[in-house]
CSV table of N, CA and C and ligand atoms in Angstrom, one decimal:
chain,number,residue,atom,x,y,z
A,1,MET,N,-30.5,26.2,7.5
A,1,MET,CA,-30.5,25.7,6.1
A,1,MET,C,-29.5,24.6,5.9
A,2,ALA,N,-29.9,23.6,5.2
A,2,ALA,CA,-29.0,22.5,4.9
A,2,ALA,C,-29.1,22.1,3.4
A,3,ILE,N,-28.0,21.7,2.8
A,3,ILE,CA,-28.1,21.1,1.5
A,3,ILE,C,-28.4,19.6,1.6
A,4,ARG,N,-29.5,19.2,1.0
A,4,ARG,CA,-29.8,17.8,1.1
A,4,ARG,C,-29.4,17.0,-0.2
A,5,PRO,N,-29.1,15.7,0.0
A,5,PRO,CA,-28.8,14.9,-1.2
A,5,PRO,C,-29.9,14.9,-2.2
A,6,ILE,N,-29.6,14.9,-3.5
A,6,ILE,CA,-30.6,14.8,-4.5
A,6,ILE,C,-30.8,13.4,-5.0
A,7,VAL,N,-32.0,12.8,-4.9
A,7,VAL,CA,-32.2,11.4,-5.3
A,7,VAL,C,-32.3,11.4,-6.8
A,8,LYS,N,-31.9,10.2,-7.4
A,8,LYS,CA,-31.7,10.1,-8.8
A,8,LYS,C,-32.8,9.1,-9.4
A,9,TYR,N,-32.9,9.2,-10.7
A,9,TYR,CA,-33.8,8.3,-11.5
A,9,TYR,C,-33.7,6.9,-11.0
A,10,GLY,N,-34.9,6.3,-10.8
A,10,GLY,CA,-34.9,4.9,-10.3
A,10,GLY,C,-35.3,4.8,-8.8
A,11,ASP,N,-35.1,5.9,-8.1
A,11,ASP,CA,-35.6,5.9,-6.7
A,11,ASP,C,-37.1,6.0,-6.7
A,12,ALA,N,-37.8,5.2,-5.9
A,12,ALA,CA,-39.2,5.1,-5.9
A,12,ALA,C,-39.9,6.4,-5.6
A,13,VAL,N,-39.3,7.3,-4.8
A,13,VAL,CA,-40.0,8.5,-4.4
A,13,VAL,C,-40.2,9.4,-5.6
A,14,LEU,N,-39.4,9.3,-6.7
A,14,LEU,CA,-39.5,10.1,-7.9
A,14,LEU,C,-40.6,9.6,-8.8
A,15,HIS,N,-41.0,8.4,-8.6
A,15,HIS,CA,-41.9,7.8,-9.6
A,15,HIS,C,-43.3,7.5,-9.1
A,16,ALA,N,-43.7,8.2,-7.9
A,16,ALA,CA,-45.0,8.1,-7.4
A,16,ALA,C,-45.5,9.5,-7.0
A,17,PRO,N,-46.9,9.7,-7.1
A,17,PRO,CA,-47.4,11.0,-6.8
A,17,PRO,C,-47.1,11.3,-5.3
A,18,ALA,N,-46.8,12.6,-5.1
A,18,ALA,CA,-46.6,13.1,-3.7
A,18,ALA,C,-47.9,13.5,-3.0
A,19,SER,N,-47.9,13.6,-1.7
A,19,SER,CA,-49.1,14.0,-0.9
A,19,SER,C,-49.2,15.5,-0.8
A,20,ALA,N,-50.4,16.0,-0.7
A,20,ALA,CA,-50.6,17.4,-0.4
A,20,ALA,C,-50.2,17.7,1.0
A,21,VAL,N,-49.7,18.9,1.2
A,21,VAL,CA,-49.3,19.4,2.5
A,21,VAL,C,-50.6,19.8,3.2
A,22,ALA,N,-50.8,19.3,4.4
A,22,ALA,CA,-52.1,19.6,5.1
A,22,ALA,C,-52.0,20.9,5.8
A,23,ALA,N,-50.8,21.3,6.4
A,23,ALA,CA,-50.6,22.5,7.1
A,23,ALA,C,-49.2,23.0,6.9
A,24,ILE,N,-49.1,24.3,6.6
A,24,ILE,CA,-47.7,24.9,6.4
A,24,ILE,C,-47.1,25.3,7.8
A,25,ASP,N,-46.3,24.4,8.3
A,25,ASP,CA,-45.8,24.6,9.7
A,25,ASP,C,-44.2,24.8,9.5
A,26,ASP,N,-43.5,24.8,10.7
A,26,ASP,CA,-42.1,25.1,10.6
A,26,ASP,C,-41.3,24.0,9.9
A,27,SER,N,-41.9,22.7,9.9
A,27,SER,CA,-41.1,21.7,9.2
A,27,SER,C,-41.2,21.9,7.7
A,28,VAL,N,-42.4,22.4,7.2
A,28,VAL,CA,-42.5,22.7,5.8
A,28,VAL,C,-41.6,23.9,5.4
A,29,ARG,N,-41.6,24.9,6.3
A,29,ARG,CA,-40.8,26.1,6.0
A,29,ARG,C,-39.3,25.7,6.0
A,30,SER,N,-38.9,24.8,6.9
A,30,SER,CA,-37.5,24.3,6.9
A,30,SER,C,-37.2,23.5,5.7
A,31,LEU,N,-38.2,22.7,5.2
A,31,LEU,CA,-38.0,21.9,4.0
A,31,LEU,C,-37.8,22.9,2.8
A,32,LEU,N,-38.6,23.9,2.7
A,32,LEU,CA,-38.5,24.9,1.7
A,32,LEU,C,-37.1,25.6,1.7
A,33,ALA,N,-36.6,26.0,2.9
A,33,ALA,CA,-35.3,26.6,3.0
A,33,ALA,C,-34.2,25.7,2.5
A,34,ASP,N,-34.3,24.4,2.9
A,34,ASP,CA,-33.3,23.4,2.5
A,34,ASP,C,-33.4,23.2,1.0
A,35,MET,N,-34.6,23.2,0.4
A,35,MET,CA,-34.7,23.0,-1.0
A,35,MET,C,-34.1,24.2,-1.8
A,36,VAL,N,-34.3,25.4,-1.3
A,36,VAL,CA,-33.7,26.5,-2.0
A,36,VAL,C,-32.2,26.4,-1.9
A,37,ALA,N,-31.6,26.1,-0.8
A,37,ALA,CA,-30.2,26.0,-0.6
A,37,ALA,C,-29.6,24.9,-1.5
A,38,THR,N,-30.4,23.8,-1.6
A,38,THR,CA,-30.0,22.6,-2.5
A,38,THR,C,-30.0,23.0,-3.9
A,39,MET,N,-31.1,23.7,-4.3
A,39,MET,CA,-31.2,24.2,-5.7
A,39,MET,C,-30.0,25.1,-6.1
A,40,TYR,N,-29.7,26.0,-5.2
A,40,TYR,CA,-28.6,27.0,-5.6
A,40,TYR,C,-27.3,26.2,-5.6
A,41,ALA,N,-27.1,25.3,-4.7
A,41,ALA,CA,-25.8,24.6,-4.7
A,41,ALA,C,-25.6,23.7,-5.9
A,42,ALA,N,-26.7,23.2,-6.5
A,42,ALA,CA,-26.6,22.2,-7.5
A,42,ALA,C,-25.7,22.6,-8.7
A,43,PRO,N,-25.8,23.7,-9.4
A,43,PRO,CA,-26.9,24.7,-9.3
A,43,PRO,C,-28.0,24.3,-10.3
A,44,GLY,N,-29.3,24.7,-9.9
A,44,GLY,CA,-30.4,24.4,-10.8
A,44,GLY,C,-31.4,25.5,-10.7
A,45,ILE,N,-32.4,25.5,-11.6
A,45,ILE,CA,-33.4,26.6,-11.7
A,45,ILE,C,-34.7,26.1,-11.0
A,46,GLY,N,-34.8,24.9,-10.6
A,46,GLY,CA,-36.0,24.4,-9.9
A,46,GLY,C,-35.7,23.1,-9.2
A,47,LEU,N,-36.6,22.8,-8.2
A,47,LEU,CA,-36.4,21.6,-7.4
A,47,LEU,C,-37.8,21.3,-6.8
A,48,ALA,N,-38.1,20.0,-6.8
A,48,ALA,CA,-39.4,19.5,-6.1
A,48,ALA,C,-39.0,18.6,-4.9
A,49,ALA,N,-39.9,18.6,-3.9
A,49,ALA,CA,-39.6,17.9,-2.7
A,49,ALA,C,-39.2,16.4,-2.9
A,50,PRO,N,-39.9,15.7,-3.8
A,50,PRO,CA,-39.5,14.3,-4.0
A,50,PRO,C,-38.0,14.1,-4.4
A,51,GLN,N,-37.4,15.2,-5.0
A,51,GLN,CA,-36.0,15.1,-5.4
A,51,GLN,C,-35.1,15.1,-4.2
A,52,VAL,N,-35.6,15.6,-3.0
A,52,VAL,CA,-34.7,15.4,-1.8
A,52,VAL,C,-35.3,14.3,-0.9
A,53,GLY,N,-36.1,13.4,-1.6
A,53,GLY,CA,-36.6,12.3,-0.9
A,53,GLY,C,-37.9,12.5,0.0
A,54,VAL,N,-38.5,13.7,-0.2
A,54,VAL,CA,-39.7,14.0,0.6
A,54,VAL,C,-40.9,14.0,-0.2
A,55,PRO,N,-41.9,13.0,0.0
A,55,PRO,CA,-43.0,12.9,-0.9
A,55,PRO,C,-44.2,13.8,-0.6
A,56,LEU,N,-43.9,15.1,-0.7
A,56,LEU,CA,-44.8,16.2,-0.5
A,56,LEU,C,-44.9,17.1,-1.7
A,57,ARG,N,-46.1,17.8,-1.8
A,57,ARG,CA,-46.3,18.7,-3.0
A,57,ARG,C,-45.8,20.1,-2.7
A,58,VAL,N,-44.4,20.2,-2.8
A,58,VAL,CA,-43.7,21.4,-2.5
A,58,VAL,C,-42.7,21.6,-3.6
A,59,ILE,N,-42.6,22.8,-4.2
A,59,ILE,CA,-41.6,23.1,-5.3
A,59,ILE,C,-41.0,24.5,-5.0
A,60,VAL,N,-39.8,24.6,-5.6
A,60,VAL,CA,-39.1,25.9,-5.6
A,60,VAL,C,-38.5,26.1,-7.0
A,61,ILE,N,-38.6,27.4,-7.4
A,61,ILE,CA,-38.1,27.8,-8.8
A,61,ILE,C,-37.4,29.1,-8.6
A,62,ASP,N,-36.2,29.2,-9.3
A,62,ASP,CA,-35.6,30.6,-9.4
A,62,ASP,C,-34.8,30.6,-10.7
A,63,LEU,N,-35.3,31.2,-11.7
A,63,LEU,CA,-34.7,31.3,-13.0
A,63,LEU,C,-33.3,32.0,-12.9
A,64,SER,N,-33.2,32.9,-11.9
A,64,SER,CA,-31.9,33.6,-11.7
A,64,SER,C,-30.9,32.9,-10.9
A,65,VAL,N,-31.2,31.7,-10.4
A,65,VAL,CA,-30.4,30.9,-9.6
A,65,VAL,C,-29.7,31.7,-8.4
A,66,GLY,N,-30.5,32.5,-7.7
A,66,GLY,CA,-30.0,33.2,-6.6
A,66,GLY,C,-29.5,34.6,-6.9
A,67,GLU,N,-29.4,35.0,-8.2
A,67,GLU,CA,-28.9,36.3,-8.5
A,67,GLU,C,-29.9,37.4,-8.2
A,68,ASP,N,-31.2,37.1,-8.3
A,68,ASP,CA,-32.2,38.1,-8.1
A,68,ASP,C,-33.3,37.6,-7.1
A,69,PRO,N,-33.3,38.1,-5.9
A,69,PRO,CA,-34.2,37.6,-4.9
A,69,PRO,C,-35.7,37.6,-5.3
A,70,ALA,N,-36.0,38.6,-6.2
A,70,ALA,CA,-37.4,38.7,-6.6
A,70,ALA,C,-37.9,37.6,-7.4
A,71,GLN,N,-36.9,36.8,-8.0
A,71,GLN,CA,-37.3,35.7,-8.8
A,71,GLN,C,-37.6,34.4,-8.1
A,72,LEU,N,-37.3,34.3,-6.8
A,72,LEU,CA,-37.5,33.1,-6.1
A,72,LEU,C,-39.0,32.8,-5.9
A,73,ILE,N,-39.4,31.6,-6.3
A,73,ILE,CA,-40.8,31.2,-6.1
A,73,ILE,C,-40.7,29.9,-5.2
A,74,GLN,N,-41.5,30.0,-4.1
A,74,GLN,CA,-41.6,28.8,-3.2
A,74,GLN,C,-43.1,28.5,-3.1
A,75,LEU,N,-43.5,27.3,-3.6
A,75,LEU,CA,-45.0,27.0,-3.6
A,75,LEU,C,-45.3,25.7,-3.0
A,76,VAL,N,-46.4,25.7,-2.2
A,76,VAL,CA,-46.9,24.5,-1.6
A,76,VAL,C,-48.2,24.2,-2.3
A,77,ASN,N,-48.4,22.9,-2.5
A,77,ASN,CA,-49.6,22.4,-3.2
A,77,ASN,C,-49.9,23.2,-4.5
A,78,PRO,N,-48.9,23.3,-5.4
A,78,PRO,CA,-49.1,24.1,-6.6
A,78,PRO,C,-49.9,23.2,-7.6
A,79,GLN,N,-50.7,23.9,-8.4
A,79,GLN,CA,-51.6,23.3,-9.4
A,79,GLN,C,-51.6,24.1,-10.7
A,80,VAL,N,-51.5,23.5,-11.8
A,80,VAL,CA,-51.7,24.2,-13.1
A,80,VAL,C,-53.3,24.3,-13.3
A,81,VAL,N,-53.8,25.5,-13.3
A,81,VAL,CA,-55.2,25.7,-13.4
A,81,VAL,C,-55.7,26.1,-14.8
A,82,GLU,N,-54.7,26.5,-15.6
A,82,GLU,CA,-55.0,26.8,-17.0
A,82,GLU,C,-53.8,26.6,-17.9
A,83,ARG,N,-54.0,26.1,-19.1
A,83,ARG,CA,-52.8,25.9,-20.0
A,83,ARG,C,-53.3,26.2,-21.4
A,84,GLU,N,-52.3,26.6,-22.2
A,84,GLU,CA,-52.6,27.1,-23.6
A,84,GLU,C,-51.4,26.9,-24.5
A,85,GLY,N,-51.7,26.4,-25.7
A,85,GLY,CA,-50.6,26.3,-26.7
A,85,GLY,C,-49.6,25.2,-26.4
A,86,GLU,N,-48.5,25.3,-27.2
A,86,GLU,CA,-47.5,24.2,-27.1
A,86,GLU,C,-46.1,24.9,-27.3
A,87,GLN,N,-45.1,24.3,-26.6
A,87,GLN,CA,-43.7,24.6,-26.9
A,87,GLN,C,-42.9,23.4,-26.6
A,88,ARG,N,-41.7,23.3,-27.2
A,88,ARG,CA,-40.8,22.1,-27.0
A,88,ARG,C,-39.4,22.6,-27.0
A,89,HIS,N,-38.7,22.5,-25.9
A,89,HIS,CA,-37.3,22.9,-25.7
A,89,HIS,C,-36.6,21.8,-24.9
A,90,GLU,N,-35.3,21.8,-25.0
A,90,GLU,CA,-34.4,20.9,-24.3
A,90,GLU,C,-34.5,21.2,-22.8
A,91,GLU,N,-34.7,20.1,-22.0
A,91,GLU,CA,-34.7,20.2,-20.5
A,91,GLU,C,-33.8,19.2,-20.0
A,92,GLY,N,-33.2,19.6,-18.8
A,92,GLY,CA,-32.5,18.6,-18.0
A,92,GLY,C,-33.1,18.5,-16.7
A,93,CYS,N,-32.5,17.7,-15.8
A,93,CYS,CA,-33.1,17.5,-14.5
A,93,CYS,C,-32.0,17.0,-13.5
A,94,LEU,N,-32.0,17.6,-12.3
A,94,LEU,CA,-31.0,17.3,-11.3
A,94,LEU,C,-31.0,15.8,-10.9
A,95,SER,N,-32.2,15.2,-11.1
A,95,SER,CA,-32.3,13.8,-10.8
A,95,SER,C,-32.0,12.8,-11.9
A,96,VAL,N,-31.7,13.5,-13.1
A,96,VAL,CA,-31.3,12.7,-14.3
A,96,VAL,C,-30.0,13.3,-14.9
A,97,PRO,N,-28.9,13.3,-14.0
A,97,PRO,CA,-27.8,14.1,-14.5
A,97,PRO,C,-27.1,13.5,-15.7
A,98,GLY,N,-26.7,14.3,-16.6
A,98,GLY,CA,-26.0,13.9,-17.8
A,98,GLY,C,-26.9,13.6,-19.0
A,99,PHE,N,-28.3,13.7,-18.8
A,99,PHE,CA,-29.2,13.4,-19.9
A,99,PHE,C,-30.1,14.5,-20.1
A,100,GLY,N,-30.7,14.7,-21.3
A,100,GLY,CA,-31.6,15.7,-21.6
A,100,GLY,C,-32.6,15.2,-22.6
A,101,GLY,N,-33.7,16.0,-22.8
A,101,GLY,CA,-34.7,15.7,-23.8
A,101,GLY,C,-35.6,16.9,-23.9
A,102,SER,N,-36.5,16.8,-25.0
A,102,SER,CA,-37.4,18.0,-25.3
A,102,SER,C,-38.8,17.5,-25.2
A,103,PRO,N,-39.4,17.6,-24.0
A,103,PRO,CA,-40.8,17.2,-23.8
A,103,PRO,C,-41.7,18.3,-24.3
A,104,LEU,N,-42.9,17.9,-24.8
A,104,LEU,CA,-43.9,18.9,-25.2
A,104,LEU,C,-44.5,19.5,-23.9
A,105,ARG,N,-44.5,20.9,-23.9
A,105,ARG,CA,-45.1,21.6,-22.8
A,105,ARG,C,-46.1,22.7,-23.3
A,106,PRO,N,-47.0,23.1,-22.4
A,106,PRO,CA,-47.9,24.2,-22.8
A,106,PRO,C,-47.0,25.5,-23.0
A,107,ALA,N,-47.5,26.4,-23.9
A,107,ALA,CA,-46.8,27.7,-24.1
A,107,ALA,C,-47.0,28.6,-23.0
A,108,ARG,N,-48.2,28.5,-22.4
A,108,ARG,CA,-48.6,29.4,-21.3
A,108,ARG,C,-49.4,28.6,-20.2
A,109,VAL,N,-49.0,28.9,-19.0
A,109,VAL,CA,-49.8,28.2,-17.9
A,109,VAL,C,-50.2,29.3,-16.8
A,110,THR,N,-51.2,29.0,-16.1
A,110,THR,CA,-51.6,29.7,-14.9
A,110,THR,C,-51.4,28.7,-13.8
A,111,VAL,N,-50.6,29.1,-12.8
A,111,VAL,CA,-50.3,28.2,-11.6
A,111,VAL,C,-50.8,28.8,-10.3
A,112,LYS,N,-51.5,28.0,-9.5
A,112,LYS,CA,-51.9,28.5,-8.2
A,112,LYS,C,-51.3,27.7,-7.1
A,113,GLY,N,-50.9,28.3,-6.0
A,113,GLY,CA,-50.4,27.6,-4.9
A,113,GLY,C,-50.3,28.5,-3.7
A,114,LEU,N,-49.7,27.9,-2.6
A,114,LEU,CA,-49.6,28.7,-1.4
A,114,LEU,C,-48.1,29.1,-1.1
A,115,ASP,N,-47.9,30.3,-0.7
A,115,ASP,CA,-46.5,30.7,-0.4
A,115,ASP,C,-46.2,30.2,1.0
A,116,PRO,N,-44.9,30.4,1.5
A,116,PRO,CA,-44.5,29.9,2.8
A,116,PRO,C,-45.3,30.4,4.0
A,117,GLU,N,-46.0,31.5,3.8
A,117,GLU,CA,-46.9,32.1,4.8
A,117,GLU,C,-48.3,31.6,4.7
A,118,GLY,N,-48.6,30.7,3.7
A,118,GLY,CA,-49.9,30.2,3.6
A,118,GLY,C,-50.8,31.0,2.7
A,119,HIS,N,-50.3,32.1,2.1
A,119,HIS,CA,-51.2,32.9,1.3
A,119,HIS,C,-51.2,32.4,-0.2
A,120,GLU,N,-52.4,32.5,-0.8
A,120,GLU,CA,-52.5,32.0,-2.2
A,120,GLU,C,-51.8,32.9,-3.1
A,121,ARG,N,-51.0,32.3,-4.0
A,121,ARG,CA,-50.3,33.0,-5.1
A,121,ARG,C,-50.7,32.5,-6.4
A,122,VAL,N,-50.8,33.4,-7.4
A,122,VAL,CA,-51.2,33.0,-8.8
A,122,VAL,C,-50.1,33.5,-9.7
A,123,PHE,N,-49.6,32.7,-10.6
A,123,PHE,CA,-48.6,33.0,-11.5
A,123,PHE,C,-49.1,32.8,-12.9
A,124,ASN,N,-48.9,33.7,-13.8
A,124,ASN,CA,-49.1,33.5,-15.3
A,124,ASN,C,-47.7,33.4,-15.9
A,125,ALA,N,-47.4,32.3,-16.5
A,125,ALA,CA,-46.0,32.1,-17.0
A,125,ALA,C,-46.0,31.6,-18.4
A,126,THR,N,-45.0,32.1,-19.1
A,126,THR,CA,-44.7,31.7,-20.5
A,126,THR,C,-43.3,31.2,-20.6
A,127,GLU,N,-42.9,30.8,-21.8
A,127,GLU,CA,-41.5,30.4,-22.1
A,127,GLU,C,-40.8,29.6,-21.0
A,128,LEU,N,-39.6,29.9,-20.5
A,128,LEU,CA,-38.9,29.1,-19.6
A,128,LEU,C,-39.6,28.9,-18.3
A,129,LEU,N,-40.3,30.0,-17.8
A,129,LEU,CA,-40.9,29.9,-16.5
A,129,LEU,C,-42.1,28.9,-16.6
A,130,ALA,N,-42.8,28.9,-17.7
A,130,ALA,CA,-43.9,27.9,-17.9
A,130,ALA,C,-43.4,26.5,-17.9
A,131,ARG,N,-42.2,26.3,-18.6
A,131,ARG,CA,-41.6,25.0,-18.7
A,131,ARG,C,-41.2,24.5,-17.3
A,132,ALA,N,-40.6,25.5,-16.5
A,132,ALA,CA,-40.1,25.1,-15.2
A,132,ALA,C,-41.3,24.7,-14.2
A,133,PHE,N,-42.4,25.5,-14.3
A,133,PHE,CA,-43.5,25.1,-13.5
A,133,PHE,C,-44.0,23.7,-13.9
A,134,CYS,N,-44.2,23.4,-15.2
A,134,CYS,CA,-44.7,22.1,-15.6
A,134,CYS,C,-43.7,21.0,-15.2
A,135,HIS,N,-42.4,21.3,-15.3
A,135,HIS,CA,-41.4,20.3,-14.9
A,135,HIS,C,-41.5,19.9,-13.5
A,136,GLU,N,-41.6,21.0,-12.6
A,136,GLU,CA,-41.6,20.8,-11.2
A,136,GLU,C,-42.9,20.2,-10.7
A,137,ILE,N,-44.0,20.6,-11.3
A,137,ILE,CA,-45.3,20.1,-10.9
A,137,ILE,C,-45.4,18.6,-11.4
A,138,ASP,N,-44.8,18.3,-12.5
A,138,ASP,CA,-44.7,16.9,-13.0
A,138,ASP,C,-44.1,16.0,-11.9
A,139,HIS,N,-43.0,16.6,-11.3
A,139,HIS,CA,-42.2,15.8,-10.3
A,139,HIS,C,-43.2,15.4,-9.1
A,140,ILE,N,-44.0,16.3,-8.7
A,140,ILE,CA,-44.9,16.0,-7.5
A,140,ILE,C,-46.1,15.1,-8.0
A,141,ASP,N,-46.2,14.9,-9.3
A,141,ASP,CA,-47.2,13.9,-9.8
A,141,ASP,C,-46.4,12.6,-10.1
A,142,GLY,N,-45.2,12.5,-9.8
A,142,GLY,CA,-44.4,11.3,-10.0
A,142,GLY,C,-43.9,11.1,-11.5
A,143,LEU,N,-43.9,12.2,-12.2
A,143,LEU,CA,-43.4,12.2,-13.6
A,143,LEU,C,-42.1,12.9,-13.8
A,144,LEU,N,-41.3,12.4,-14.7
A,144,LEU,CA,-40.1,13.1,-15.1
A,144,LEU,C,-40.2,13.5,-16.6
A,145,PHE,N,-39.3,14.4,-17.0
A,145,PHE,CA,-39.3,14.8,-18.4
A,145,PHE,C,-39.3,13.6,-19.4
A,146,VAL,N,-38.5,12.6,-18.9
A,146,VAL,CA,-38.4,11.4,-19.7
A,146,VAL,C,-39.7,10.8,-20.1
A,147,ASP,N,-40.7,10.9,-19.1
A,147,ASP,CA,-42.0,10.3,-19.4
A,147,ASP,C,-42.8,11.0,-20.4
A,148,ARG,N,-42.4,12.2,-20.8
A,148,ARG,CA,-43.2,13.0,-21.7
A,148,ARG,C,-42.5,13.1,-23.1
A,149,LEU,N,-41.5,12.3,-23.4
A,149,LEU,CA,-40.8,12.3,-24.7
A,149,LEU,C,-41.6,11.4,-25.6
A,150,SER,N,-41.3,11.5,-26.9
A,150,SER,CA,-42.0,10.6,-27.9
A,150,SER,C,-41.7,9.2,-27.5
A,151,PRO,N,-42.6,8.2,-27.8
A,151,PRO,CA,-42.3,6.8,-27.4
A,151,PRO,C,-40.9,6.2,-27.7
A,152,LEU,N,-40.5,6.5,-28.9
A,152,LEU,CA,-39.2,6.0,-29.3
A,152,LEU,C,-38.0,6.5,-28.5
A,153,LYS,N,-38.0,7.9,-28.3
A,153,LYS,CA,-37.0,8.5,-27.5
A,153,LYS,C,-37.1,8.1,-26.1
A,154,ARG,N,-38.3,8.0,-25.6
A,154,ARG,CA,-38.6,7.7,-24.2
A,154,ARG,C,-38.0,6.3,-23.9
A,155,ASP,N,-38.3,5.3,-24.8
A,155,ASP,CA,-37.9,3.9,-24.5
A,155,ASP,C,-36.4,3.8,-24.6
A,156,LEU,N,-35.8,4.5,-25.5
A,156,LEU,CA,-34.3,4.5,-25.7
A,156,LEU,C,-33.6,5.0,-24.4
A,157,LEU,N,-34.1,6.2,-24.0
A,157,LEU,CA,-33.5,6.9,-22.8
A,157,LEU,C,-33.8,6.1,-21.5
A,158,LYS,N,-35.0,5.5,-21.4
A,158,LYS,CA,-35.3,4.7,-20.2
A,158,LYS,C,-34.4,3.5,-20.1
A,159,ARG,N,-34.1,2.9,-21.2
A,159,ARG,CA,-33.2,1.7,-21.2
A,159,ARG,C,-31.8,2.1,-20.6
A,160,LYS,N,-31.3,3.3,-21.0
A,160,LYS,CA,-30.0,3.8,-20.5
A,160,LYS,C,-30.2,4.2,-19.0
A,161,LEU,N,-31.3,4.8,-18.6
A,161,LEU,CA,-31.5,5.2,-17.3
A,161,LEU,C,-31.6,4.0,-16.3
A,162,ARG,N,-32.3,3.0,-16.8
A,162,ARG,CA,-32.5,1.8,-15.9
A,162,ARG,C,-31.1,1.2,-15.7
A,163,LYS,N,-30.3,1.2,-16.7
A,163,LYS,CA,-28.9,0.6,-16.5
A,163,LYS,C,-28.1,1.5,-15.5
A,164,LYS,N,-28.2,2.8,-15.6
A,164,LYS,CA,-27.6,3.7,-14.7
A,164,LYS,C,-28.1,3.4,-13.2
A,165,ALA,N,-29.4,3.3,-13.1
A,165,ALA,CA,-30.0,3.1,-11.8
A,165,ALA,C,-29.5,1.7,-11.2
A,166,ARG,N,-29.4,0.7,-12.1
A,166,ARG,CA,-28.9,-0.6,-11.6
A,166,ARG,C,-27.5,-0.6,-11.2
A,167,GLU,N,-26.7,0.1,-12.0
A,167,GLU,CA,-25.2,0.2,-11.7
A,167,GLU,C,-24.9,1.2,-10.6
A,168,GLY,N,-25.8,2.1,-10.3
A,168,GLY,CA,-25.6,3.1,-9.3
A,168,GLY,C,-25.1,4.4,-10.0
A,169,TRP,N,-25.8,5.5,-9.6
A,169,TRP,CA,-25.4,6.8,-10.1
A,169,TRP,C,-24.1,7.2,-9.4
A,170,GLU,N,-23.0,7.5,-10.2
A,170,GLU,CA,-21.8,7.9,-9.5
A,170,GLU,C,-22.0,9.3,-8.9
A,171,GLU,N,-21.4,9.6,-7.8
A,171,GLU,CA,-21.5,10.9,-7.1
A,171,GLU,C,-20.7,11.9,-7.9
A,172,GLU,N,-21.3,13.1,-8.1
A,172,GLU,CA,-20.6,14.1,-8.8
A,172,GLU,C,-19.6,14.8,-7.8
B,201,LIG,ZN1,-36.4,17.7,-12.5
């Protein structure tokens, strides 16, 4: 397991759709293990492969940030197959450090994907878990929470972020 550097807003890999994983092999399982280690080290409650510079449809989520092993979710080729209702809460992102925003999210989602052994998993999520799934699945579609803000807030924040990307994100 290795902690990988997290790429920041402005890096092309974050702003383009990622490719589906064709086969879950040892390289994918090793990517998952590194993503979990990187998420815990950050610390964060979710991470998508593009955030470590890998353009593949792979996400990890753990609302307990390593406190409860039962809460770790590792999904390959995840998809939102059902959505219902609306919620709006403050979100942050490890690739947009120091900034936040409240994008509109579904209140409830059903997510399907493959676990590290290649078995299909289905999750019904509400509240924070629903937001985390949507946030991470947005990442593999090349979208950040910033892209889902109201036009006024989005444009204001994007101006600040483009400046950060130009000047270089300082290392924490
Ligand atoms: Zn994020």
